[in-house]
Every structure is written in C-alpha cells, then in structure tokens.
PDB file of N, CA and C in Angstrom:
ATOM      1  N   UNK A   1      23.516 154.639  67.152  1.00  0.00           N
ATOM      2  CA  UNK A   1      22.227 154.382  67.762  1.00  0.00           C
ATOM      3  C   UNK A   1      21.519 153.330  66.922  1.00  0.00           C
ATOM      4  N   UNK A   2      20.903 152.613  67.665  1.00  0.00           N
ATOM      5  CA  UNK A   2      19.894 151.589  66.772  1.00  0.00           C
ATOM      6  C   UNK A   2      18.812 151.065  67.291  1.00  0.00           C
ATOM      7  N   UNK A   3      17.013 150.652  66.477  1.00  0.00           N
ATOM      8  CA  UNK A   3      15.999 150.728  66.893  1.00  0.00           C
ATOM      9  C   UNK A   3      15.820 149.911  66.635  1.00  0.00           C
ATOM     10  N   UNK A   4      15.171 148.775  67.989  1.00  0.00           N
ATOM     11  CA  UNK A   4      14.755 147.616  67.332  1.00  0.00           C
ATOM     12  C   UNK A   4      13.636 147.686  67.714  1.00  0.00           C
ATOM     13  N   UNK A   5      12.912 146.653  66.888  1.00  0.00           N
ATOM     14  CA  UNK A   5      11.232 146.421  67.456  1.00  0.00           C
ATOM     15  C   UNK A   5      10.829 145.276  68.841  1.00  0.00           C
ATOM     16  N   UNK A   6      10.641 145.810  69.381  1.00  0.00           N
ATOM     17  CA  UNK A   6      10.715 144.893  70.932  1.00  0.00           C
ATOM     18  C   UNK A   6      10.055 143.810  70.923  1.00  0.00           C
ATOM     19  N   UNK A   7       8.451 143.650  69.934  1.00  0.00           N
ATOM     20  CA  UNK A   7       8.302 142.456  69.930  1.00  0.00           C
ATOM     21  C   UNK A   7       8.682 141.633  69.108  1.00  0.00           C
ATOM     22  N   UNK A   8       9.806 141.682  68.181  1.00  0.00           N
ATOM     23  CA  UNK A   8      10.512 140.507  67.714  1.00  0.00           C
ATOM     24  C   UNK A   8      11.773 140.600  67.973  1.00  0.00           C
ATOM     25  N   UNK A   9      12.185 141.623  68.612  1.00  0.00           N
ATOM     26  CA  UNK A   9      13.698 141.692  68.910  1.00  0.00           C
ATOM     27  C   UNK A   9      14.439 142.093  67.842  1.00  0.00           C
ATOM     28  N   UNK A  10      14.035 142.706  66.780  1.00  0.00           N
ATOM     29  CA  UNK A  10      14.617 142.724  65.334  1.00  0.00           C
ATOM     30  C   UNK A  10      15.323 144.211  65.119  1.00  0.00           C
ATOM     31  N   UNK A  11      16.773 144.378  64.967  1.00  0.00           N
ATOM     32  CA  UNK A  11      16.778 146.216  64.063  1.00  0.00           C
ATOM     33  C   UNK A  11      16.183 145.927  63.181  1.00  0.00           C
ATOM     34  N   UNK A  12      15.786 147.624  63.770  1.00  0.00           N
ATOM     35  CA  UNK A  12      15.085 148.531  62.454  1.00  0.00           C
ATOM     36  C   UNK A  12      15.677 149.292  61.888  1.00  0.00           C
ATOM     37  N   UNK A  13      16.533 149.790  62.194  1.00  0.00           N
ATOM     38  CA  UNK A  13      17.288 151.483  61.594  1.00  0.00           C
ATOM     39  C   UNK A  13      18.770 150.843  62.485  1.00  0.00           C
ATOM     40  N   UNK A  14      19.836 151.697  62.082  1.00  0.00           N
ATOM     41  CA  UNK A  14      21.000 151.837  62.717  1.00  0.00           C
ATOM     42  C   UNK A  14      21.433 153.755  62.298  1.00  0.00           C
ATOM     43  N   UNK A  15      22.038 154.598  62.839  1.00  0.00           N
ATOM     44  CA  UNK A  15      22.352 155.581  62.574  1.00  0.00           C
ATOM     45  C   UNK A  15      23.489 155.867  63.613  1.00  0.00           C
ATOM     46  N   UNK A  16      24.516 156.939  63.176  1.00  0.00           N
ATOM     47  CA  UNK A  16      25.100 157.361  64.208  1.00  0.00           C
ATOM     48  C   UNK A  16      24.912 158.781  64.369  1.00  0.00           C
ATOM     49  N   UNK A  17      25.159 159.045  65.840  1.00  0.00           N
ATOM     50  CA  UNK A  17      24.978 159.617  66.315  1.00  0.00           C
ATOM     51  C   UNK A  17      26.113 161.344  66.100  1.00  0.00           C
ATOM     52  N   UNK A  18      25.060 162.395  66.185  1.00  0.00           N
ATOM     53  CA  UNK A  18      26.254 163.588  65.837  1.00  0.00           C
ATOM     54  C   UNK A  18      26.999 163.722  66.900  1.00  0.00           C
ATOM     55  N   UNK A  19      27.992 165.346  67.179  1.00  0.00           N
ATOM     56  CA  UNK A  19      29.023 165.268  67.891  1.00  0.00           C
ATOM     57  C   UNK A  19      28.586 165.527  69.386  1.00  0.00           C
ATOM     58  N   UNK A  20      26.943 166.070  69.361  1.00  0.00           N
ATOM     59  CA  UNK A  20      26.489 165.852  71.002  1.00  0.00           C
ATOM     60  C   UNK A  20      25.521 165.238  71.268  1.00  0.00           C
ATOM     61  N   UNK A  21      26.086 163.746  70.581  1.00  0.00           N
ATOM     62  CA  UNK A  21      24.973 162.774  70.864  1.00  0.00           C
ATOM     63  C   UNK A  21      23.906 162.702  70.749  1.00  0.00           C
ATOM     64  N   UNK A  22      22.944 163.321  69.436  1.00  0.00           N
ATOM     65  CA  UNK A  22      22.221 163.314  68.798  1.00  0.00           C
ATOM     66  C   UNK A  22      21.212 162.142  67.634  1.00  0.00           C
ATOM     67  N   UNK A  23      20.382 161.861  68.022  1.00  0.00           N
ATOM     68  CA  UNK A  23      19.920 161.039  66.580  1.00  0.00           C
ATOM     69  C   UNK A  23      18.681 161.115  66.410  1.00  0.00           C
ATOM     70  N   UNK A  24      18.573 160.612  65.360  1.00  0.00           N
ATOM     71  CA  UNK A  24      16.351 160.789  64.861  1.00  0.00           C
ATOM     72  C   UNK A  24      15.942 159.200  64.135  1.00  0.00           C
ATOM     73  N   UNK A  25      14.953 158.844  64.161  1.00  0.00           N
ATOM     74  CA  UNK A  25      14.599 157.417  63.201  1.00  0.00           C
ATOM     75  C   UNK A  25      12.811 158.132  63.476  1.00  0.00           C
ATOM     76  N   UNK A  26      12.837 157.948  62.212  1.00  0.00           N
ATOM     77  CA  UNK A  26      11.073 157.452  61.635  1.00  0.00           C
ATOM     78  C   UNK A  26      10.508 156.504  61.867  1.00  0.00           C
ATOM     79  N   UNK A  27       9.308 156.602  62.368  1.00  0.00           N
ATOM     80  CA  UNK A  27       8.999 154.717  63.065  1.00  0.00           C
ATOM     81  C   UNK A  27       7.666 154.950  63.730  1.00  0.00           C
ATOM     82  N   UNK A  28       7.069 153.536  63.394  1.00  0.00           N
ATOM     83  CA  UNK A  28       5.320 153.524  63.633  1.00  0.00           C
ATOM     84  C   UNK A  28       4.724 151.951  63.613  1.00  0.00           C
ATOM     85  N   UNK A  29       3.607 151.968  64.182  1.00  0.00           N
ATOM     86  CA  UNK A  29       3.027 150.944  64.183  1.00  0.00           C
ATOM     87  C   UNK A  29       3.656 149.466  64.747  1.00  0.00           C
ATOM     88  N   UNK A  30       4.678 149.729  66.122  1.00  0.00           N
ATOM     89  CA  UNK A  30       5.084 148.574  66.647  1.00  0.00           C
ATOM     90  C   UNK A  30       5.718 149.483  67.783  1.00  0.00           C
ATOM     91  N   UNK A  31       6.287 148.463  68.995  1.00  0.00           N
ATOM     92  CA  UNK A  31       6.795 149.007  70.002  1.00  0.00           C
ATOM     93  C   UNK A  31       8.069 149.009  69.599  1.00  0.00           C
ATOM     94  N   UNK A  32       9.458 150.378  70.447  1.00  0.00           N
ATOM     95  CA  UNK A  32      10.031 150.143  69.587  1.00  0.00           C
ATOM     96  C   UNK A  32      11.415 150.710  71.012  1.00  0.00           C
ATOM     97  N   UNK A  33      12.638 150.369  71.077  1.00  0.00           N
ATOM     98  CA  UNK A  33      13.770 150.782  72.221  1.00  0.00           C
ATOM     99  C   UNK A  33      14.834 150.671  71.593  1.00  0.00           C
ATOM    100  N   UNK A  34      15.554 152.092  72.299  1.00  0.00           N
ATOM    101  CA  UNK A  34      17.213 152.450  71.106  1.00  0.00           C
ATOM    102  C   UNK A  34      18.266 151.826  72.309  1.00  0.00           C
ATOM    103  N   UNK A  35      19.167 151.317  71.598  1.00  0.00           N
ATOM    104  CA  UNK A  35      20.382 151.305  72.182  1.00  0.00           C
ATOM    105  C   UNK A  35      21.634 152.023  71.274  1.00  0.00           C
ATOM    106  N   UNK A  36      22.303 152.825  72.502  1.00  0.00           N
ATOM    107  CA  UNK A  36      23.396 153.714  71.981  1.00  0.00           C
ATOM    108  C   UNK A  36      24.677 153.053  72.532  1.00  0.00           C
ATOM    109  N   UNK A  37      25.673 152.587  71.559  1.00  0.00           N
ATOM    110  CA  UNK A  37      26.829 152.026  72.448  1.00  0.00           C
ATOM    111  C   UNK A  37      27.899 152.679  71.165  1.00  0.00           C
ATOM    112  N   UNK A  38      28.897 152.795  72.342  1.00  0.00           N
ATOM    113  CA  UNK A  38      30.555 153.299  71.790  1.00  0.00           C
ATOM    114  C   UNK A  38      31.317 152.237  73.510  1.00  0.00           C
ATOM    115  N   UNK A  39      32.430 151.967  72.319  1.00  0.00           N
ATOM    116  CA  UNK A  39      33.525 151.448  73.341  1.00  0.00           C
ATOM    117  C   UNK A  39      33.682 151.695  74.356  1.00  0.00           C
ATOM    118  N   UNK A  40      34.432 152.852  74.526  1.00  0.00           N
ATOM    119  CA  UNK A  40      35.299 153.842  75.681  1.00  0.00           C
ATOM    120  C   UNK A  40      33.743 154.200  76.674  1.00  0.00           C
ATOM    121  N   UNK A  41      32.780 153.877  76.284  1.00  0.00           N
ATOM    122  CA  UNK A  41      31.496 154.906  77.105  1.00  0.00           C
ATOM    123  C   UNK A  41      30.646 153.527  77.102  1.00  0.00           C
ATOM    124  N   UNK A  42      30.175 152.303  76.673  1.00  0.00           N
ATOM    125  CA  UNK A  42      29.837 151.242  77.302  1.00  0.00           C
ATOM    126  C   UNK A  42      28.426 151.301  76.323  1.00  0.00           C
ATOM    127  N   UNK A  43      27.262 150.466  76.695  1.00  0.00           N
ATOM    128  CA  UNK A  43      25.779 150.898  76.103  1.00  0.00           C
ATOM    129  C   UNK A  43      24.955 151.502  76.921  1.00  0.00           C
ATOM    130  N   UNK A  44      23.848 152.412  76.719  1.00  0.00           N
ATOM    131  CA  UNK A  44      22.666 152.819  76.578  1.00  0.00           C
ATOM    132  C   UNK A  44      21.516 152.298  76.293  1.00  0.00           C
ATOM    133  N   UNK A  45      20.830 151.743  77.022  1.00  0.00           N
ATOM    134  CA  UNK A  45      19.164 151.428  76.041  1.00  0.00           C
ATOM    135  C   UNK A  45      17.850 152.099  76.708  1.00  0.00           C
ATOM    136  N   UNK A  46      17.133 152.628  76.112  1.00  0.00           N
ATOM    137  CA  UNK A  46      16.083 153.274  76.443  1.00  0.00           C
ATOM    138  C   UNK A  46      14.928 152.390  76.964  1.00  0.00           C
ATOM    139  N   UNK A  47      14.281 153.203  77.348  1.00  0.00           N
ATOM    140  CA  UNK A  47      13.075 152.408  77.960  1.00  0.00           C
ATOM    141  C   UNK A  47      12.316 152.220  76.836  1.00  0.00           C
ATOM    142  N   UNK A  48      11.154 151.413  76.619  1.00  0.00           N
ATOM    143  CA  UNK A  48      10.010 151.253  75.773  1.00  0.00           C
ATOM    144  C   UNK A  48       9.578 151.933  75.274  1.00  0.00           C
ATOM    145  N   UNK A  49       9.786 152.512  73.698  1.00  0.00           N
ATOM    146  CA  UNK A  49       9.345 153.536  73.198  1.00  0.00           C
ATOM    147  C   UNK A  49       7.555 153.111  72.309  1.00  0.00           C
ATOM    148  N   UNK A  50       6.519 153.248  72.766  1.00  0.00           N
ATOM    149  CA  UNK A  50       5.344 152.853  72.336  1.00  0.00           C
ATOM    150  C   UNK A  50       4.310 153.562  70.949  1.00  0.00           C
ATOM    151  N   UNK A  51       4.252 152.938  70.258  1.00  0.00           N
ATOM    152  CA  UNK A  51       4.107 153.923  68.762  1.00  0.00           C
ATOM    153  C   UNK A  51       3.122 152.723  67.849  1.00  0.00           C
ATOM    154  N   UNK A  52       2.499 151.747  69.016  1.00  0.00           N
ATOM    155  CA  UNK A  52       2.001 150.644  68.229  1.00  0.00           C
ATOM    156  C   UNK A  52       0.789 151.196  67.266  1.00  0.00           C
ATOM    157  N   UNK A  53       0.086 152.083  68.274  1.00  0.00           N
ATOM    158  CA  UNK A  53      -1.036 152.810  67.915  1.00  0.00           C
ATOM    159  C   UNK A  53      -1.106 154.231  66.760  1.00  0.00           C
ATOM    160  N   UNK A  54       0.262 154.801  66.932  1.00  0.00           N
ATOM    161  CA  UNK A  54       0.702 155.396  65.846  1.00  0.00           C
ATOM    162  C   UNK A  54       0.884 154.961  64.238  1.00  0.00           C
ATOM    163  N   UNK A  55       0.976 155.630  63.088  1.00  0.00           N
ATOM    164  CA  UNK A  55       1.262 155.423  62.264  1.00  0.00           C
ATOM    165  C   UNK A  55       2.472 155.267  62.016  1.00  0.00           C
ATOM    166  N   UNK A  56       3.064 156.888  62.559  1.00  0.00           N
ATOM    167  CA  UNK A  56       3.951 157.186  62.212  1.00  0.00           C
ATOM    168  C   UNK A  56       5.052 158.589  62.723  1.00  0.00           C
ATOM    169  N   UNK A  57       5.739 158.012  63.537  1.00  0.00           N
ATOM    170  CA  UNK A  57       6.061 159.086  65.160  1.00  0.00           C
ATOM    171  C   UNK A  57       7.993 159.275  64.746  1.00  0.00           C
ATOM    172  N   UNK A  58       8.357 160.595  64.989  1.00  0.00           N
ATOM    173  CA  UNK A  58       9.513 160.636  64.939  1.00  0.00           C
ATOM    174  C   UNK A  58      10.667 160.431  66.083  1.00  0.00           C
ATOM    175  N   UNK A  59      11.476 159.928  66.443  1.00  0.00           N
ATOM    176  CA  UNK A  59      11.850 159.298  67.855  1.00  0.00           C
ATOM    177  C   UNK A  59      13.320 160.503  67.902  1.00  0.00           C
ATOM    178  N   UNK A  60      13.435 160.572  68.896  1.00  0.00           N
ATOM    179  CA  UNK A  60      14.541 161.680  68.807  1.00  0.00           C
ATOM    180  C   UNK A  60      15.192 161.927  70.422  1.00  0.00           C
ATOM    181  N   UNK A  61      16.420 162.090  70.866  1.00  0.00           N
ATOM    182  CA  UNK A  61      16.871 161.930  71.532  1.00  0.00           C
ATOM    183  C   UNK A  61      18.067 162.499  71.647  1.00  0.00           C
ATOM    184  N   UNK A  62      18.438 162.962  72.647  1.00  0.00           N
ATOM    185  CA  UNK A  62      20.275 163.424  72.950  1.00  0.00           C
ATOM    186  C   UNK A  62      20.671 162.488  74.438  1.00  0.00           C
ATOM    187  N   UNK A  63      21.437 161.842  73.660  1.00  0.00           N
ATOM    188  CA  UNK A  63      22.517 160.816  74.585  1.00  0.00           C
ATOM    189  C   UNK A  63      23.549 160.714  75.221  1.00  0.00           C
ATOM    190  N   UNK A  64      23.768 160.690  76.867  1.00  0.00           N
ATOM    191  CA  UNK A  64      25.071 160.752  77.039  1.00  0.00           C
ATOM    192  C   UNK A  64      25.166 159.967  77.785  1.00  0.00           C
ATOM    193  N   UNK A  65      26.242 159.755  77.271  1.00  0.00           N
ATOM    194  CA  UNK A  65      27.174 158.284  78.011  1.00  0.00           C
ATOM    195  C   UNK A  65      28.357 158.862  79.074  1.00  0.00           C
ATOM    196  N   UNK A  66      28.477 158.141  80.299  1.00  0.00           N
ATOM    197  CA  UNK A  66      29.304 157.981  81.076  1.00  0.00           C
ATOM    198  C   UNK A  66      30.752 157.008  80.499  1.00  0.00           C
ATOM    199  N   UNK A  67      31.944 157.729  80.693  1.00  0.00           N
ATOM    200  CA  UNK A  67      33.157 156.984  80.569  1.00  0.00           C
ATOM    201  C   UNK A  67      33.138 156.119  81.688  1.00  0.00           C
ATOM    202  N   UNK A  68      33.651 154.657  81.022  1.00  0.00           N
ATOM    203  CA  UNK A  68      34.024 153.419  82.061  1.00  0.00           C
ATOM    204  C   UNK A  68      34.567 153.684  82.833  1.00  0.00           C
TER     205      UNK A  68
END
C-alpha cells in the first residue's frame, strides 16, 4: 500500500499489506489517496482521503483485490 499527497503527487509512506489485506499510515495536514497494487490482482486506488484540516488522522483500511 502507498500514500501519496494529492496535491503534489508525492509518496508519503509505502507499507505492505498483512495476510487479509490490511494496512494503517499516520497522516495529517494535506489531502491524501492509497494505492494498493500486487501483480496477479492489478491496482487499487482510493478515493480522496481529506485530513487537510486535521493534524493528525490515522488512515486504515482492508483491501481486496479482484484476480485478472
């Protein structure tokens, strides 16, 4: 999984994900959207995660991917 900040397009974090598609990132004060990609199952990206106004928000998610 990995978080970038939407208005510069930049990662922030990279992590992987546990065995049922699990992950967490710490994150605040910018807008912010995960993309989850594996080979065999293709990418994932979330919608707009908004936290500009936050300090400091924990992002958390369970992911599943469809096989190609």
């Amino acid at each position: 999984a990995r978080l970038f900040n939407t208005e510069f397009n930049k990662l922030v974090d990279s992590q992987m994900t546990d065995a049922q598609g699990r992950y967490y990132f710490v994150a605040g004060g910018s807008n912010f959207k995960v993309s989850v990609e594996h080979p065999q199952f293709g990418t994932v990206t979330s919608p707009e995660i908004k936290l500009k106004e936050k300090e400091q928000e924990t992002i958390t998610s369970k992911v599943a991917l469809k096989k190609k």
